[in-house]
PDB file of C-alpha atoms in Angstrom:
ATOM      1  CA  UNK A   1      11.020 -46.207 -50.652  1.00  0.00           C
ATOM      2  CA  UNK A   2       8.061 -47.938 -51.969  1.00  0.00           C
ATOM      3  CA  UNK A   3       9.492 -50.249 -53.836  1.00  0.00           C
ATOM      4  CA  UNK A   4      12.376 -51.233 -51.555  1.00  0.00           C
ATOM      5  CA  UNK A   5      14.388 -54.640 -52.419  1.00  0.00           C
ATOM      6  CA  UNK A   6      11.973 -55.588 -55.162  1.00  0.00           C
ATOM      7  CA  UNK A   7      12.646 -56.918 -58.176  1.00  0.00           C
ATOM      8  CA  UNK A   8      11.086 -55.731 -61.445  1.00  0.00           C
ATOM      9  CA  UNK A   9      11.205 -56.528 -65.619  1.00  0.00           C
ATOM     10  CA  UNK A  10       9.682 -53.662 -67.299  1.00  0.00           C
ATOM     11  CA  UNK A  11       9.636 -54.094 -70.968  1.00  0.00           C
ATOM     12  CA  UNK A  12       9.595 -51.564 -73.484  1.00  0.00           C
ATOM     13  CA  UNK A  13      11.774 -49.571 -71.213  1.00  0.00           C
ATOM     14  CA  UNK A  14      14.234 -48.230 -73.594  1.00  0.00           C
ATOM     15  CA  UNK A  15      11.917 -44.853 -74.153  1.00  0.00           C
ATOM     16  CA  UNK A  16       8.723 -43.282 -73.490  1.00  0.00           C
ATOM     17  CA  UNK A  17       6.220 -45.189 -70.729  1.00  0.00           C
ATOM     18  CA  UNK A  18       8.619 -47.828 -70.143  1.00  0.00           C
ATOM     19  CA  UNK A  19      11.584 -46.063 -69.690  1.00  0.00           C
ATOM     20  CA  UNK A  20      10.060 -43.456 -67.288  1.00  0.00           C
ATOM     21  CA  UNK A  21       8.764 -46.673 -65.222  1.00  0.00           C
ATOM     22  CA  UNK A  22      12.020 -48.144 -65.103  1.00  0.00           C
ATOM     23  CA  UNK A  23      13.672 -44.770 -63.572  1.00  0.00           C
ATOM     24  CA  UNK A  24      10.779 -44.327 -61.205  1.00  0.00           C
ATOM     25  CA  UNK A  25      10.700 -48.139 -59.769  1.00  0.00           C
ATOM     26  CA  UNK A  26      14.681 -47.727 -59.394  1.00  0.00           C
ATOM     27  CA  UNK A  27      14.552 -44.554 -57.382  1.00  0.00           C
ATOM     28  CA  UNK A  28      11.454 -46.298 -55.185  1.00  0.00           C
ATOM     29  CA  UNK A  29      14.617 -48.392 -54.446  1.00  0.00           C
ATOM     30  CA  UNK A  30      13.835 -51.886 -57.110  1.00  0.00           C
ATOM     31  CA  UNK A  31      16.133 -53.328 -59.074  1.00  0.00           C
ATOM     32  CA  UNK A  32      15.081 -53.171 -62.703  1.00  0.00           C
ATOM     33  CA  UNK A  33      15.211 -55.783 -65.818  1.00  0.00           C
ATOM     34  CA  UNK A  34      15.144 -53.121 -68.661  1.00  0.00           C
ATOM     35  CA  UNK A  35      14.015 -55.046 -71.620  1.00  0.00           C
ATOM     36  CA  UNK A  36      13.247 -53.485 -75.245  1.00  0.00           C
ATOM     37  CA  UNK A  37      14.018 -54.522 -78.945  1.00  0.00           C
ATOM     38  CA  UNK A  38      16.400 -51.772 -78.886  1.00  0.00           C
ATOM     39  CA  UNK A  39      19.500 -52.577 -77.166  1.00  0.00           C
ATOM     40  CA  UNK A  40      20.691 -49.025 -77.631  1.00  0.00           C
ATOM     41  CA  UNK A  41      17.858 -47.462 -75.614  1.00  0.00           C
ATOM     42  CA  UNK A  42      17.537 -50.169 -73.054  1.00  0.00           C
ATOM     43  CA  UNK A  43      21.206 -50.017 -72.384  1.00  0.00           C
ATOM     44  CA  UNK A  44      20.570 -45.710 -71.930  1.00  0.00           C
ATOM     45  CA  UNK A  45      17.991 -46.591 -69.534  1.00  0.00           C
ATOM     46  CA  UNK A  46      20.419 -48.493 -67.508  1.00  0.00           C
ATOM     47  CA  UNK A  47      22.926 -46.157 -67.730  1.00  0.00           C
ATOM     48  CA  UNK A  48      20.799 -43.376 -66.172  1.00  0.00           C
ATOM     49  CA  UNK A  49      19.746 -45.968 -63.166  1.00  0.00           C
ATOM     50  CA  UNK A  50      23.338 -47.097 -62.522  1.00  0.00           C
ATOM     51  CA  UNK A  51      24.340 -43.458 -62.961  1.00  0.00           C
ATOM     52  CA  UNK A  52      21.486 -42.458 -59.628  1.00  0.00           C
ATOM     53  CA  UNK A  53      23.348 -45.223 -57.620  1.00  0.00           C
ATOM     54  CA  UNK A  54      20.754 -48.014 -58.331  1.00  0.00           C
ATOM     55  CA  UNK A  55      20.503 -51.083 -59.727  1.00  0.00           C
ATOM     56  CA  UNK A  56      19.755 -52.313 -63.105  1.00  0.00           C
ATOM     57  CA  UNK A  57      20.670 -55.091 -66.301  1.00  0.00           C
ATOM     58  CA  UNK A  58      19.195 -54.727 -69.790  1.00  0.00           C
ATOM     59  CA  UNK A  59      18.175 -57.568 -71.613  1.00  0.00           C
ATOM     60  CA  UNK A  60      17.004 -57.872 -75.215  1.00  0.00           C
ATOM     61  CA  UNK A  61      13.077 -59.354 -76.011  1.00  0.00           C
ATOM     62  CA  UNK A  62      10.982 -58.731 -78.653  1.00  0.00           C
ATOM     63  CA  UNK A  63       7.924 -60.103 -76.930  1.00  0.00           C
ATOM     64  CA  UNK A  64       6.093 -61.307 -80.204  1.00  0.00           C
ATOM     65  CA  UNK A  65       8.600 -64.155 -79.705  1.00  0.00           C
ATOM     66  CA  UNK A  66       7.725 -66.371 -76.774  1.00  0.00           C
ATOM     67  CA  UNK A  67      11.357 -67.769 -76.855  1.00  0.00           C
ATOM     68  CA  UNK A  68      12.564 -64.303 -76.126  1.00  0.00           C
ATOM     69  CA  UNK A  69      10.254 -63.934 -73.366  1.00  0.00           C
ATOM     70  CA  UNK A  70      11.294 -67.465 -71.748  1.00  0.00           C
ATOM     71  CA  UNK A  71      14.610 -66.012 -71.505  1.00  0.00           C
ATOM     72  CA  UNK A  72      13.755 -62.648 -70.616  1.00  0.00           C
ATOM     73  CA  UNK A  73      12.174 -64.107 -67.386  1.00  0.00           C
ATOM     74  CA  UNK A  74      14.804 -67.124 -67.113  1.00  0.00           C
ATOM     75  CA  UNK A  75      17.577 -64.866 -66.800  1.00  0.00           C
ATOM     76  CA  UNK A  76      16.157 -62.344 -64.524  1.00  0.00           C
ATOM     77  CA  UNK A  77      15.389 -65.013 -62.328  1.00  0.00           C
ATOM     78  CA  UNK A  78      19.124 -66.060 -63.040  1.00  0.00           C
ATOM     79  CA  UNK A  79      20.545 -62.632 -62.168  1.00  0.00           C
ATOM     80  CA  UNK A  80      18.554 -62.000 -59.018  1.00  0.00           C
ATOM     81  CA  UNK A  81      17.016 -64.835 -57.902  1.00  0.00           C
ATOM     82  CA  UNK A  82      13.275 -63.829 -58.224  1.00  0.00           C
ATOM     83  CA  UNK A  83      11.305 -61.199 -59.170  1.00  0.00           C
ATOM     84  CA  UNK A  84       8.120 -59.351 -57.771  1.00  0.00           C
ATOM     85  CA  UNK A  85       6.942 -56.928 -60.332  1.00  0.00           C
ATOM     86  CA  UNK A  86       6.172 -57.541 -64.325  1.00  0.00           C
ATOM     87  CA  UNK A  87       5.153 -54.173 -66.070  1.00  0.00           C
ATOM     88  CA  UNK A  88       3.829 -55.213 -69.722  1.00  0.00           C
ATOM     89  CA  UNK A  89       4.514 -51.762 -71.373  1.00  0.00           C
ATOM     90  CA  UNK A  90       5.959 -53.136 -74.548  1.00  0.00           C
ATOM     91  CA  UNK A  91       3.256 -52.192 -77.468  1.00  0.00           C
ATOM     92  CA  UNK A  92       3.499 -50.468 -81.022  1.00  0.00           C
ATOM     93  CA  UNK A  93       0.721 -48.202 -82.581  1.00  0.00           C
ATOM     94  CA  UNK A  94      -1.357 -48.973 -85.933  1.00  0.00           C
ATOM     95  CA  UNK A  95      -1.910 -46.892 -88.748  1.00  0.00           C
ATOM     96  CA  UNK A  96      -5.548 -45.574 -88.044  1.00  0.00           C
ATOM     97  CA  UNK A  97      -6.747 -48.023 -90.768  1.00  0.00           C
ATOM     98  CA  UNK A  98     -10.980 -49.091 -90.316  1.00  0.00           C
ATOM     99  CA  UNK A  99     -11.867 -52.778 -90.491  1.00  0.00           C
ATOM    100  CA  UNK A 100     -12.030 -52.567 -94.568  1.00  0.00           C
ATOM    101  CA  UNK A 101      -8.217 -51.518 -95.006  1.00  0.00           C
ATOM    102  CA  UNK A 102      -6.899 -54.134 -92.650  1.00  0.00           C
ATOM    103  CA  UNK A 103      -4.180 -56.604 -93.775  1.00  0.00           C
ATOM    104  CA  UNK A 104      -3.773 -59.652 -92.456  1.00  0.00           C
ATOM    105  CA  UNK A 105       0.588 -58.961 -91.808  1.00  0.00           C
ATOM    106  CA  UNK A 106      -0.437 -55.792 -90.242  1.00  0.00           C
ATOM    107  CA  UNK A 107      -3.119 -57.224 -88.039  1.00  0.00           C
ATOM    108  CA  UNK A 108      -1.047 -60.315 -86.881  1.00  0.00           C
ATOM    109  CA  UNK A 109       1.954 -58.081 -85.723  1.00  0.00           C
ATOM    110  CA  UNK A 110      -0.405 -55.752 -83.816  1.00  0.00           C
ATOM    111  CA  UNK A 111      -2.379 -58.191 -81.789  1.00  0.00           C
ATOM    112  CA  UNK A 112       1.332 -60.441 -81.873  1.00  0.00           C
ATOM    113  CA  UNK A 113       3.276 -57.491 -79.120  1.00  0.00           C
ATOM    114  CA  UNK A 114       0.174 -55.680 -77.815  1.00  0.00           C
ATOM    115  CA  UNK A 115      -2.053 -58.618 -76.851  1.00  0.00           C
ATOM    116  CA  UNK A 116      -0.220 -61.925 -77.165  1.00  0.00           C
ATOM    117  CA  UNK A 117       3.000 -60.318 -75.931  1.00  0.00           C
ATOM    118  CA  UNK A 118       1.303 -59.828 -72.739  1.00  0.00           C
ATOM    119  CA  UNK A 119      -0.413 -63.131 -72.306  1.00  0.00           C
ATOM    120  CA  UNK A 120       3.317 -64.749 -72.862  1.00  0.00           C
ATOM    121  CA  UNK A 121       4.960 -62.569 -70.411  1.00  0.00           C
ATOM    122  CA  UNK A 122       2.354 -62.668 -67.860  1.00  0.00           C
ATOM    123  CA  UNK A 123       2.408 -66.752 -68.248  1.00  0.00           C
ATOM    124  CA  UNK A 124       5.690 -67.000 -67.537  1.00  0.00           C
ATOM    125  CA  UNK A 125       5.710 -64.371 -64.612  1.00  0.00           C
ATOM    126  CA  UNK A 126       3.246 -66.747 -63.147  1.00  0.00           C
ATOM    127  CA  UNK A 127       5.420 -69.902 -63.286  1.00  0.00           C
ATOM    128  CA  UNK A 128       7.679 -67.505 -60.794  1.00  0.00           C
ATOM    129  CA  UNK A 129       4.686 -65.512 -58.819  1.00  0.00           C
ATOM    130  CA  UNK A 130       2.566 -68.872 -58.353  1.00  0.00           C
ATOM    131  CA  UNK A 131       5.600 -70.668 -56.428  1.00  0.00           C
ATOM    132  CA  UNK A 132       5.668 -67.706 -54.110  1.00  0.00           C
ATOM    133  CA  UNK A 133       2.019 -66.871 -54.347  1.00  0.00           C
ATOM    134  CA  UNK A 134       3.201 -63.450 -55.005  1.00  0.00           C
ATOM    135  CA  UNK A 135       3.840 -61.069 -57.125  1.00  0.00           C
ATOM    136  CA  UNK A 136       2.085 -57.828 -59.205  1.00  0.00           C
ATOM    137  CA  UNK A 137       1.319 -57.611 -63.111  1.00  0.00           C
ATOM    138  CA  UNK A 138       1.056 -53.702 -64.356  1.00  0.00           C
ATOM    139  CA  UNK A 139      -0.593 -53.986 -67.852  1.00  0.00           C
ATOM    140  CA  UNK A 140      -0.438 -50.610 -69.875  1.00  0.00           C
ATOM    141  CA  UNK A 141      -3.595 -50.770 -72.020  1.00  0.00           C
ATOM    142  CA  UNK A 142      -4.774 -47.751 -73.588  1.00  0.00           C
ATOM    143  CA  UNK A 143      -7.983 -45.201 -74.076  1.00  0.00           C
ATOM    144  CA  UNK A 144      -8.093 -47.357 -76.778  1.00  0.00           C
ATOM    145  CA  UNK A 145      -9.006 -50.253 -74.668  1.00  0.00           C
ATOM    146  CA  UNK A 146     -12.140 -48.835 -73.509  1.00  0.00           C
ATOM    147  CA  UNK A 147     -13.505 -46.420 -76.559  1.00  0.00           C
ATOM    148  CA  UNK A 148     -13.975 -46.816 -80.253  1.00  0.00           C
ATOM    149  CA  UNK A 149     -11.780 -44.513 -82.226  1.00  0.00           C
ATOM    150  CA  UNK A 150      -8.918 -43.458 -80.755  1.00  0.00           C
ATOM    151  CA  UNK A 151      -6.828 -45.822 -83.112  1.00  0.00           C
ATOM    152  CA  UNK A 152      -7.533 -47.985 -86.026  1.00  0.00           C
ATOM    153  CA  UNK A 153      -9.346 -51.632 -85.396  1.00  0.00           C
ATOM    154  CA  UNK A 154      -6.047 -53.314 -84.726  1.00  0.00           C
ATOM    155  CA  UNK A 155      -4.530 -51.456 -82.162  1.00  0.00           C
ATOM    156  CA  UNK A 156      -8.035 -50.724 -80.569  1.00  0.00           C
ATOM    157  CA  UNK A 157      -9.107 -54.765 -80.342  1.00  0.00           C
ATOM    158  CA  UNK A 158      -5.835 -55.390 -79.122  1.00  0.00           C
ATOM    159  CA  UNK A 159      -6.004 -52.745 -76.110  1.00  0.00           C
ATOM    160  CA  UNK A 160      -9.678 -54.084 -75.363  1.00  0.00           C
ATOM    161  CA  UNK A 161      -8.318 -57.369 -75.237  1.00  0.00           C
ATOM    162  CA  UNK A 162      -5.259 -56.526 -73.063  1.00  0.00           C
ATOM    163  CA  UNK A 163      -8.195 -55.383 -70.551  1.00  0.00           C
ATOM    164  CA  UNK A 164     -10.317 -58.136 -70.685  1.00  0.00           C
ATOM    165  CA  UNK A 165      -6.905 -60.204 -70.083  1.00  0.00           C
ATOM    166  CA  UNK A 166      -5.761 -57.910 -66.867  1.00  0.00           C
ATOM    167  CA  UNK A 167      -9.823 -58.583 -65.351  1.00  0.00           C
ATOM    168  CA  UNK A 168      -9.518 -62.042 -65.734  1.00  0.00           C
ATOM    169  CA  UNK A 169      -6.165 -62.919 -64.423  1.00  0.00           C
ATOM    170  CA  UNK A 170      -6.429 -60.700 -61.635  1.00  0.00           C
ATOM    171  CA  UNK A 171      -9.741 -62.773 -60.868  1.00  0.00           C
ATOM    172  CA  UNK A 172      -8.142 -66.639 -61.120  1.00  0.00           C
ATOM    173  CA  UNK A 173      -5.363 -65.655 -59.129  1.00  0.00           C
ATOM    174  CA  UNK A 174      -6.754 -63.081 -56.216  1.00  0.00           C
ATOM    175  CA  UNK A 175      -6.258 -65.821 -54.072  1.00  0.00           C
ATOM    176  CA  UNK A 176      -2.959 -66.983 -54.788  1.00  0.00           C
ATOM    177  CA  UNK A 177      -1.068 -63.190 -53.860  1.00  0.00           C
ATOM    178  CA  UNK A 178      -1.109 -62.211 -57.110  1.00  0.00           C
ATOM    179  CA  UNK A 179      -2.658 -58.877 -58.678  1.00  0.00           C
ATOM    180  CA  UNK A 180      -2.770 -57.678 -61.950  1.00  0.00           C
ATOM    181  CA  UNK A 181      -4.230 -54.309 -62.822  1.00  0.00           C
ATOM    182  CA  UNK A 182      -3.897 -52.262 -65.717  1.00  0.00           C
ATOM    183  CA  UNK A 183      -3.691 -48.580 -66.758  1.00  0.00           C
ATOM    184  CA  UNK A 184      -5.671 -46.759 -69.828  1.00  0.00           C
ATOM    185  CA  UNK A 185      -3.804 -43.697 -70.885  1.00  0.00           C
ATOM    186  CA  UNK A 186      -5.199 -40.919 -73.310  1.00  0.00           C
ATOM    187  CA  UNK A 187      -2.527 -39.411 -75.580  1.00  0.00           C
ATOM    188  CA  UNK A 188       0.812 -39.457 -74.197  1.00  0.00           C
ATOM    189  CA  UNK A 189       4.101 -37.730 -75.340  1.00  0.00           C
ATOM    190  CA  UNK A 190       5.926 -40.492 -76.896  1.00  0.00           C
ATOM    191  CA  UNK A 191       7.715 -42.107 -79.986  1.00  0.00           C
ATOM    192  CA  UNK A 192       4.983 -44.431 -80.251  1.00  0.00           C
ATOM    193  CA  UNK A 193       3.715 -43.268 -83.962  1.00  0.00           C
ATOM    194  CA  UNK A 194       6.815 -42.753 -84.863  1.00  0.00           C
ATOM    195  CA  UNK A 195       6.620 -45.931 -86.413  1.00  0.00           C
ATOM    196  CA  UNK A 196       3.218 -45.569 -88.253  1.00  0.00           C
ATOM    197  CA  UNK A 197       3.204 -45.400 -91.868  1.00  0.00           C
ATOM    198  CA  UNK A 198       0.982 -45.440 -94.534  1.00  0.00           C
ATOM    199  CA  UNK A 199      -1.883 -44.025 -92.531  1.00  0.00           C
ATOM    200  CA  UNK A 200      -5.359 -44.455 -93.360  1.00  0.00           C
ATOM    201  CA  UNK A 201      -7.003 -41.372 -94.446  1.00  0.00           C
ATOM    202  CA  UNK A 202     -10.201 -42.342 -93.974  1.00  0.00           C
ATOM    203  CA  UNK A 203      -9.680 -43.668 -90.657  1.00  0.00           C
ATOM    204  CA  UNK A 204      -7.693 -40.410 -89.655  1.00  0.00           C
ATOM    205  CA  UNK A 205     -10.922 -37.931 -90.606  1.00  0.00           C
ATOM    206  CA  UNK A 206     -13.176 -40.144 -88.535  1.00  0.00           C
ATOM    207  CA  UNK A 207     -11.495 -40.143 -85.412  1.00  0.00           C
ATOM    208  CA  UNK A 208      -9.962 -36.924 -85.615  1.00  0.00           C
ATOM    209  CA  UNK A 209     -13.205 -34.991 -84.423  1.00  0.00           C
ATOM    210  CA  UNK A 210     -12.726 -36.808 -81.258  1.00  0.00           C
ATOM    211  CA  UNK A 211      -9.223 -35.915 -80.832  1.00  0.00           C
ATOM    212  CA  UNK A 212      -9.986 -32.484 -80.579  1.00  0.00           C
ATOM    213  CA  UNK A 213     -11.994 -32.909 -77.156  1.00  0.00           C
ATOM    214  CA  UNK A 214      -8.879 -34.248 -75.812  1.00  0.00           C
ATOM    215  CA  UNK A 215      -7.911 -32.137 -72.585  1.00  0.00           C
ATOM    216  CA  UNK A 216      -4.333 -33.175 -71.803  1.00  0.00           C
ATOM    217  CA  UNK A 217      -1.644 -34.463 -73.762  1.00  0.00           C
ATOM    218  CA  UNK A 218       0.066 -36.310 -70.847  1.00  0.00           C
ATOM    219  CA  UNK A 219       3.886 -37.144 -70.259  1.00  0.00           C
ATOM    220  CA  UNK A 220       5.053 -40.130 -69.753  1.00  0.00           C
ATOM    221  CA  UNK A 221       6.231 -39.353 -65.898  1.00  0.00           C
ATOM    222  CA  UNK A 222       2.452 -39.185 -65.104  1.00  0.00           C
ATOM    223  CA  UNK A 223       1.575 -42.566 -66.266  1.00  0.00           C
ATOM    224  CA  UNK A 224       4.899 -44.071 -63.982  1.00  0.00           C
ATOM    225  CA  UNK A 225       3.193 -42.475 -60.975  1.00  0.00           C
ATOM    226  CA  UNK A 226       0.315 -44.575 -61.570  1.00  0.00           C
ATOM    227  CA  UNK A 227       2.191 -48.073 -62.074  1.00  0.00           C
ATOM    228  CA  UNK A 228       4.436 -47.178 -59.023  1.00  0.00           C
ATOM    229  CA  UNK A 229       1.153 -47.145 -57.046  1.00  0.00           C
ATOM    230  CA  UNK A 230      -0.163 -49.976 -58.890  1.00  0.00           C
ATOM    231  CA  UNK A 231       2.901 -51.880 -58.096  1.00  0.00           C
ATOM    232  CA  UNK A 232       3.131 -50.612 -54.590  1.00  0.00           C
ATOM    233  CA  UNK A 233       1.747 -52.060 -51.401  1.00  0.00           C
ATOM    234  CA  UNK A 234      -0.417 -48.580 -51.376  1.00  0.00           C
ATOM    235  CA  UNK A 235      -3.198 -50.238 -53.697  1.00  0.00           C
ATOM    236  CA  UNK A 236      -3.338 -53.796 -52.008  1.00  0.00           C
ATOM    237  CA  UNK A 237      -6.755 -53.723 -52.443  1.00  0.00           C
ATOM    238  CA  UNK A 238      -6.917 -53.390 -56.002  1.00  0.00           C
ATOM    239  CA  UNK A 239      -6.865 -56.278 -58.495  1.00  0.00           C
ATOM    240  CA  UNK A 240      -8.279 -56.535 -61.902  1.00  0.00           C
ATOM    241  CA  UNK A 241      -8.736 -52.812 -62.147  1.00  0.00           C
ATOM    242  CA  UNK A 242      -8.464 -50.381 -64.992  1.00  0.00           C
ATOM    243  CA  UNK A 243      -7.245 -47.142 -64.090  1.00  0.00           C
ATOM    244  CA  UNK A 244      -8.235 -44.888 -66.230  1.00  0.00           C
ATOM    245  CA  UNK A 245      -5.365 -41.526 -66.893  1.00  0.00           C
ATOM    246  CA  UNK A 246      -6.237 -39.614 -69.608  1.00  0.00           C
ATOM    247  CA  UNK A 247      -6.945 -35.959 -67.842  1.00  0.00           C
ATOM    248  CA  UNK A 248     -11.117 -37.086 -68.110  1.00  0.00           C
ATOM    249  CA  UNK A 249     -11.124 -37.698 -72.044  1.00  0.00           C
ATOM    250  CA  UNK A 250     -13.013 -40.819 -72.139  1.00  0.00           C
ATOM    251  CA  UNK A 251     -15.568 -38.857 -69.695  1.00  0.00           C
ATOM    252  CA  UNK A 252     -16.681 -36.808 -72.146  1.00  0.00           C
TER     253      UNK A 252
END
C-alpha cells in the first residue's frame, strides 16, 4: 500500500474530487480526516471507509473561516498524533460572469475558499510538517488555473493564484521535506455547478466555443489517481509542479 500508516485531511471530501481521494488514500492503507461543510456527506464518506475496514473521522470546516481550519488541523493532530498528507480540494465554481458583471460579495467568497482557503490550510499544515520537516501538500487547481475562459474572472484568478501559491511554497520549503504540487483538471463529473446561479450569459457564449474542443469529460476517480501519486513516495522528485489532467484540452 502506498500510502501505508499515513495520515491525511482531505477537505471537500464529502462528494466529487474529494470524496474519491479520501476512498483512494484509505484503501492505499492512510487514515483519513474527511472534512466538508456538509456533515451529511462527510459523515457518508466515512461510512464507506469504515465500511472497507479502514480508518477514518469526519470533521466539519468551512475553510473561508481560518478558525475552522485551526481546528480542523488541531484536532487531527489531537486524534492521531500527526499528520503527513494535506489535500486542498475544497473549492466552489462561479457563475461564468466577465470582469464587468463582477460583484464585490461574489468575488470575495470565490477567492475566500478557492485561494485563501488554501493559503490558511496549507499555513497551518506547515506549523505540523515544519517540526518534522515533512510532509506533502496536494493542491487541486483547475484548467482554469492555466487558460482564460474556462470559468468566469473569479473562479479563473483564483485557480491561477492557487498555482502560483503551490510553485512558491513548494520552492521555500524543498529543503525542509516538504512538497507541494498541484493538479489542473479539465471538466470533471461533479456537483460542482450545482451551486451556480444566475449565470452570465454573456460570459457563457464566450467561452462556450472552447468547451466544445473539450476531449474528455473526466471522473472524479481519475483525478484521485493523480493525488495518490502526488502524495506517494512514487513522485519524490516532484515539488512545485502542476500536473496537468484534462485528456490534452489545454493542448489544443
Amino acid at each position: 500500500m502506498k500510502l501505508k500508516d499515513k495520515v491525511a485531511i482531505v477537505t471537500g471530501a464529502g462528494s466529487g474530487i474529494g470524496k474519491s481521494i479520501a476512498l483512494l488514500y484509505a484503501k492505499e492503507g492512510a487514515k483519513v480526516v474527511v472534512s466538508d461543510i456538509n456533515t451529511i456527506k462527510a459523515n457518508e464518506t466515512v461510512k464507506e471507509i469504515i465500511d472497507s475496514n479502514r480508518e477514518a473521522v469526519a470533521i466539519f470546516a468551512n475553510v473561508s473561516d481560518d478558525e475552522q481550519v485551526q481546528r480542523l488541523v488541531d484536532q487531527t493532530v489531537k486524534i492521531f498524533g500527526t499528520f503527513d498528507i494535506l489535500v486542498n480540494n475544497a473549492g466552489i465554481m462561479d457563475n461564468f460572469a466577465p470582469a464587468a458583471e463582477i460583484e464585490d460579495e461574489q468575488w470575495e467568497r470565490i477567492i475566500s475558499i478557492n485561494t485563501s482557503g488554501v493559503m490558511r490550510a496549507t499555513r497551518k499544515a506547515l506549523s505540523v510538517f515544519l517540526k518534522k520537516e515533512d510532509g506533502v501538500i496536494v493542491n487541486i487547481a483547475s484548467n482554469g488555473g492555466l487558460q482564460g475562459a474556462r470559468a468566469g474572472a473569479a473562479y479563473t484568478a483564483s485557480k491561477h493564484a492557487v498555482i502560483g501559491f503551490t510553485k512558491n511554497t513548494g520552492y521555500m520549503y524543498a529543503k525542509r521535506g516538504i512538497r507541494c504540487n498541484a493538479i489542473a483538471p479539465g471538466s470533471v463529473e461533479t456537483n460542482i455547478g450545482s451551486r451556480m446561479h444566475d449565470v452570465s450569459e454573456f460570459g457563457m457564449h464566450q467561452v462556450r466555443p472552447g468547451m466544445v474542443t473539450n476531449p474528455y469529460v473526466g471522473r472524479p476517480e481519475d483525478v484521485a489517481k493523480v493525488a495518490l501519486f502526488l502524495a506517494s513516495d512514487d513522485s519524490v522528485s516532484i515539488n512545485g509542479a502542476v500536473i496537468v489532467a484534462d485528456a490534452g484540452w489545454s493542448s489544443y
